Structures are given as C-alpha cells and as structure tokens.
Short mmCIF file of C-alpha atoms in Angstrom, two decimals:
data_model
loop_
_atom_site.label_atom_id
_atom_site.label_comp_id
_atom_site.label_asym_id
_atom_site.label_seq_id
_atom_site.Cartn_x
_atom_site.Cartn_y
_atom_site.Cartn_z
CA GLU A 460 0.00 0.00 0.00
CA GLY A 461 2.87 2.35 0.80
CA ASP A 462 4.37 1.74 -2.64
CA LYS A 463 1.04 2.50 -4.30
CA PHE A 464 0.77 5.81 -2.48
CA TYR A 465 4.38 6.59 -3.34
CA ASN A 466 3.84 5.84 -7.04
CA ASP A 467 0.76 8.04 -7.02
CA GLU A 468 2.93 10.75 -5.49
CA PHE A 469 1.00 10.70 -2.26
CA TYR A 470 4.24 11.14 -0.36
CA PHE A 471 2.77 11.89 3.05
CA LYS A 472 0.34 8.98 2.86
CA ALA A 473 3.19 6.69 1.80
CA ARG A 474 5.30 7.86 4.71
CA ASP A 475 2.47 7.24 7.17
CA SER A 476 1.81 3.79 5.71
CA TYR A 477 5.46 2.73 5.98
CA SER A 478 5.59 4.03 9.55
CA GLU A 479 2.47 2.10 10.45
CA ALA A 480 3.97 -1.09 8.98
CA VAL A 481 7.17 -0.63 10.95
CA ASN A 482 5.19 -0.08 14.14
CA LEU A 483 3.13 -3.21 13.51
CA ILE A 484 6.25 -5.31 12.90
CA SER A 485 7.91 -3.86 16.00
CA ALA A 486 4.83 -4.54 18.12
CA TYR A 487 4.59 -8.10 16.79
CA LYS A 488 8.27 -8.72 17.57
CA GLN A 489 7.89 -7.28 21.07
CA THR A 490 4.80 -9.40 21.72
CA ASN A 491 6.70 -12.55 20.75
CA GLU A 492 9.66 -11.58 22.91
CA ASN A 493 7.37 -11.10 25.87
CA LYS A 494 5.72 -14.46 25.21
CA VAL A 495 9.12 -16.18 25.13
CA LYS A 496 10.20 -14.49 28.36
CA LYS A 497 6.99 -15.68 29.99
CA PHE A 498 7.58 -19.21 28.73
CA VAL A 499 11.13 -19.16 30.12
CA LEU A 500 9.89 -18.03 33.52
CA ASP A 501 7.08 -20.60 33.59
CA ILE A 502 9.35 -23.47 32.49
CA ASN A 503 11.90 -22.65 35.20
CA ASN A 504 9.15 -22.70 37.81
CA LEU A 505 7.75 -25.97 36.48
CA LEU A 506 11.21 -27.58 36.56
CA THR A 507 11.56 -26.53 40.19
CA LEU A 508 8.23 -28.23 40.89
CA GLY A 509 9.23 -31.29 38.87
CA ASN A 510 6.35 -30.88 36.43
CA ILE A 511 8.22 -32.04 33.34
CA GLU A 512 5.21 -32.71 31.11
CA GLU A 513 3.86 -29.18 31.41
CA ALA A 514 7.38 -27.75 31.12
CA SER A 515 7.88 -29.68 27.84
CA ASN A 516 4.56 -28.38 26.47
CA LYS A 517 5.51 -24.78 27.18
CA LEU A 518 8.98 -25.35 25.75
CA ASP A 519 7.51 -26.55 22.45
CA LYS A 520 5.34 -23.43 22.28
CA GLY A 521 8.31 -21.18 23.04
CA LEU A 522 10.53 -22.85 20.43
CA SER A 523 7.78 -22.49 17.82
CA ILE A 524 8.12 -18.73 18.29
CA ASP A 525 11.91 -18.53 18.60
CA PRO A 526 13.69 -21.82 17.84
CA ALA A 527 17.16 -20.28 18.33
CA ASN A 528 16.45 -18.66 21.70
CA THR A 529 19.43 -19.37 24.00
CA ASN A 530 17.38 -19.55 27.22
CA LEU A 531 14.89 -21.97 25.66
CA LEU A 532 17.70 -24.21 24.37
CA ILE A 533 19.24 -24.34 27.85
CA LEU A 534 15.86 -25.28 29.27
CA GLN A 535 15.49 -27.95 26.60
CA SER A 536 18.75 -29.52 27.79
CA ARG A 537 17.64 -29.32 31.41
CA ILE A 538 14.34 -31.06 30.61
CA GLU A 539 16.10 -33.80 28.62
CA ASN A 540 18.49 -34.48 31.51
CA PHE A 541 15.91 -34.16 34.30
CA PHE A 542 15.27 -37.86 34.99
CA GLU A 543 18.92 -38.87 34.62
CA ILE A 544 19.81 -36.22 37.20
CA ASN A 545 17.12 -37.53 39.55
CA THR A 546 18.70 -41.00 39.29
CA LEU A 547 22.13 -39.55 40.12
CA ILE A 548 20.64 -37.69 43.09
CA SER A 549 19.13 -40.92 44.42
CA SER A 550 22.49 -42.66 44.09
CA ALA A 551 24.24 -39.79 45.87
CA ASN A 552 21.73 -39.94 48.72
CA ARG A 553 22.20 -43.70 49.03
CA TYR A 554 25.98 -43.37 49.24
CA LEU A 555 25.57 -40.54 51.75
CA ALA A 556 23.43 -42.75 53.99
CA GLU A 557 26.17 -45.38 53.81
CA GLU A 558 28.81 -42.73 54.73
CA ASP A 559 30.52 -43.37 51.39
CA TYR A 560 31.26 -39.69 50.84
CA GLU A 561 33.66 -40.16 47.95
CA ASN A 562 31.11 -41.92 45.73
CA ALA A 563 28.36 -39.59 46.90
CA LEU A 564 30.39 -36.64 45.62
CA VAL A 565 31.12 -38.42 42.33
CA LYS A 566 27.41 -38.92 41.71
CA ILE A 567 26.31 -35.42 42.69
CA ASN A 568 29.10 -33.82 40.65
CA SER A 569 27.93 -35.79 37.62
CA ALA A 570 24.41 -34.46 38.23
CA ILE A 571 25.66 -30.87 38.48
CA GLU A 572 27.58 -31.22 35.22
CA LEU A 573 24.29 -32.06 33.47
CA ASP A 574 22.46 -29.11 35.01
CA THR A 575 24.39 -26.33 36.76
CA ILE A 576 21.19 -24.40 37.57
CA ARG A 577 19.26 -26.91 39.71
CA ALA A 578 19.35 -25.81 43.34
CA ASP A 579 18.63 -29.25 44.80
CA THR A 580 21.87 -30.72 43.39
CA GLU A 581 23.99 -27.89 44.77
CA ASN A 582 22.29 -28.13 48.16
CA LEU A 583 22.91 -31.88 48.28
CA LYS A 584 26.58 -31.36 47.43
CA LEU A 585 26.92 -28.90 50.31
CA LYS A 586 25.25 -31.42 52.62
CA ILE A 587 27.62 -34.20 51.53
CA ILE A 588 30.65 -32.01 52.09
CA ALA A 589 29.41 -30.89 55.53
CA GLU A 590 28.66 -34.43 56.68
CA SER A 591 31.96 -35.68 55.26
CA ASN A 592 33.89 -32.98 57.08
CA GLN A 593 32.14 -33.76 60.35
CA PHE A 594 32.73 -37.49 59.93
CA TYR A 595 36.46 -37.11 59.29
CA PHE A 596 36.89 -34.42 61.94
CA ASP A 597 35.40 -36.77 64.56
CA LEU A 598 37.52 -39.64 63.23
CA TYR A 599 40.77 -37.68 63.52
CA ILE A 600 39.89 -36.52 67.02
CA ARG A 601 39.11 -40.09 68.13
CA ASN A 602 42.31 -41.36 66.58
CA ALA A 603 44.34 -38.65 68.31
CA TYR A 604 43.01 -39.70 71.73
CA LYS A 605 43.78 -43.34 70.89
CA ASN A 606 47.31 -42.26 69.99
CA LEU A 607 47.63 -40.51 73.35
CA ASP A 608 46.51 -43.68 75.14
CA GLN A 609 49.24 -45.52 73.23
CA VAL A 610 51.76 -42.73 74.02
CA ASN A 611 52.19 -42.20 70.28
CA ILE A 612 52.69 -38.46 70.45
CA LYS A 613 53.79 -37.94 66.85
CA ARG A 614 50.72 -39.69 65.52
CA ALA A 615 48.47 -37.78 67.91
CA ILE A 616 49.90 -34.50 66.58
CA PHE A 617 49.39 -35.73 63.02
CA ASN A 618 45.71 -36.46 63.66
CA LEU A 619 45.27 -33.19 65.52
CA GLU A 620 46.52 -31.25 62.50
CA LYS A 621 44.27 -33.26 60.17
CA ALA A 622 41.27 -32.27 62.31
CA ARG A 623 42.44 -28.65 62.42
CA ASN A 624 42.56 -28.48 58.61
CA ILE A 625 38.88 -29.42 58.48
CA SER A 626 37.56 -27.20 61.28
CA PRO A 627 40.23 -24.81 62.61
CA ASN A 628 37.91 -23.05 65.08
CA ASN A 629 36.29 -26.12 66.62
CA ASN A 630 36.34 -26.04 70.44
CA GLU A 631 37.30 -29.73 70.62
CA LEU A 632 40.73 -28.85 69.28
CA ALA A 633 41.58 -26.82 72.39
CA ILE A 634 40.58 -29.69 74.68
CA LEU A 635 42.69 -32.16 72.70
CA GLU A 636 45.62 -29.76 72.59
CA LYS A 637 45.55 -29.43 76.39
CA SER A 638 45.68 -33.21 76.83
CA LEU A 639 48.35 -33.49 74.19
CA SER A 640 50.48 -30.74 75.73
CA THR A 641 50.43 -32.39 79.17
CA GLN A 642 51.23 -35.81 77.80
CA LYS A 643 53.90 -34.46 75.45
CA LYS A 644 55.69 -32.80 78.34
CA ASP A 645 55.76 -36.10 80.26
CA PHE A 646 56.86 -37.91 77.10
CA ASP A 647 59.63 -35.41 76.33
CA LEU A 648 60.77 -35.32 79.96
CA LYS A 649 61.19 -39.08 80.13
CA ASN A 650 63.07 -39.15 76.82
CA PHE A 651 65.39 -36.29 77.80
CA ILE A 652 66.27 -38.03 81.09
CA LYS A 653 66.68 -41.38 79.35
CA ASP A 654 68.98 -39.91 76.68
CA ALA A 655 70.92 -37.94 79.28
CA GLN A 656 71.64 -41.12 81.23
CA LEU A 657 72.66 -43.01 78.08
CA PHE A 658 75.06 -40.25 77.05
CA TYR A 659 76.40 -40.12 80.60
CA GLU A 660 77.11 -43.85 80.58
CA SER A 661 78.91 -43.49 77.24
CA GLU A 662 80.88 -40.54 78.74
CA ASN A 663 79.46 -38.07 76.24
CA TRP A 664 79.26 -35.35 78.87
CA SER A 665 78.17 -32.48 76.63
CA LYS A 666 75.24 -34.41 75.17
CA SER A 667 74.28 -35.68 78.60
CA LEU A 668 74.28 -32.13 80.00
CA GLU A 669 72.31 -30.88 77.01
CA ASN A 670 69.52 -33.41 77.61
CA TYR A 671 69.46 -32.72 81.37
CA ASN A 672 69.13 -29.02 80.65
CA SER A 673 66.25 -29.75 78.22
CA ALA A 674 64.56 -31.75 80.97
CA LEU A 675 65.04 -28.88 83.42
CA LEU A 676 63.25 -26.54 81.02
CA ILE A 677 60.18 -28.74 81.44
CA THR A 678 60.48 -29.17 85.23
CA PRO A 679 62.86 -26.43 86.45
CA ASP A 680 62.21 -27.14 90.13
CA ASP A 681 62.81 -30.88 90.03
CA PRO A 682 65.36 -31.47 92.87
CA GLU A 683 66.58 -34.75 91.37
CA LEU A 684 67.43 -33.06 88.07
CA LEU A 685 69.04 -30.12 89.83
CA ASN A 686 71.44 -32.51 91.59
CA LYS A 687 72.55 -34.13 88.32
#
C-alpha cells in the first residue's frame, strides 16, 4: 500500500503507511519476545516443581516462536536431563546414607555437570561435604586420643593437624591440645632423662648435659634433676 501511495505521489500517505507497517512489525516482535520471556519463567518454575510434562509443552510453544532462543535451548537440555539427574541424586543420597562420601560426591558432581542451575543438586553437594567434614573431623579426634593412650605423640599431633585443617575453630581442638600438651611434656621429659643417662654412661658429657638441661626446662624445680 505504501508503494502505491508513493507511485501516485501521495508522499505523506506513503510515509504514514510505511511508519504504520514498521510499528506493527515492531509490536509483533515485542509481543513474541514477551511471550518467550513468559515461557522461560514458567518453564523454570515448572522444573523446580518437577512438572516435566507441562514444562515440555511450554517449551515446544516457546521454540515455535523462537527456535534459536538461548534460554529456551538451555531449558530444553535441562528437561532432557531431568530424569537422569534424579537418578544420580538418588544414588548420591544412598551413598551418603552409607557414609561413602567419595562416591556420593562423584554422583552429585555428575548431576551438576548435566544441570548447573538446579538448586537441589547444589544443596545436596553442600550437605555431603558438611557431613563428610564432620565425619572425618570426629575420626581424627578419636584417633588422636587413641594415639595418646598408646603414648604415640607424633601420631596424635598428626591427627590433631588433620582435624584442624577441616575445622580450625572447633572447640574440641583446644581440649585435645591441652591433653596433648600435658602428655607431650611427660613424654619429652622421660626421653630427655633417658637420653641424658645413656650419654652419661657413654661418657658423652656435653650431650648428657644438654639433655638434662632440656629436661630442666620442662620441670625447672625438680630437685633430682638439679642434683645431676
């Protein structure tokens, strides 16, 4: 129609007709964009609710409007992987219940690779890590106390540091450190005295004196050591 007006030299009418066409096209495009945005929002909500059938229906409608839309294509992938991810989540939960944290993490990481947006997978991963950390923290603390009972000071320190790496501000560390410090002093004292006596018997006076002095640093008021 615009061309007809133009050819008939109705310039102003032609201009108005072209403008109206542009406005109609723009309005149509904007309407479709709004529809697609609404579909994207609805599909995300339906995925959260686990309503895959309805989500798939809305996806088809959205793709019929804009088959190359990036957000819709991402949602298409999420829908296609939904049930596989649910299977991986179930496996992760089973391993978690069995305290097999390594395999639980393997399964949940595989699920997250398929869909980085799902909140339930990320929340489960955080839960696995938290329970794993608590499990190993408790294990290292228990092992450290066993080491103290066996007077294995080096191993007790090793397990203490393992626990500290997991939870550096945990109050149980201070309690363990107190027990370890007391027992380590007794352990070191006995070893210094033992070594001092051995060096004395082998007439290595300087080494004997060095070990006696180290023992005195632990118990400076010990009369027996002072008389050595």
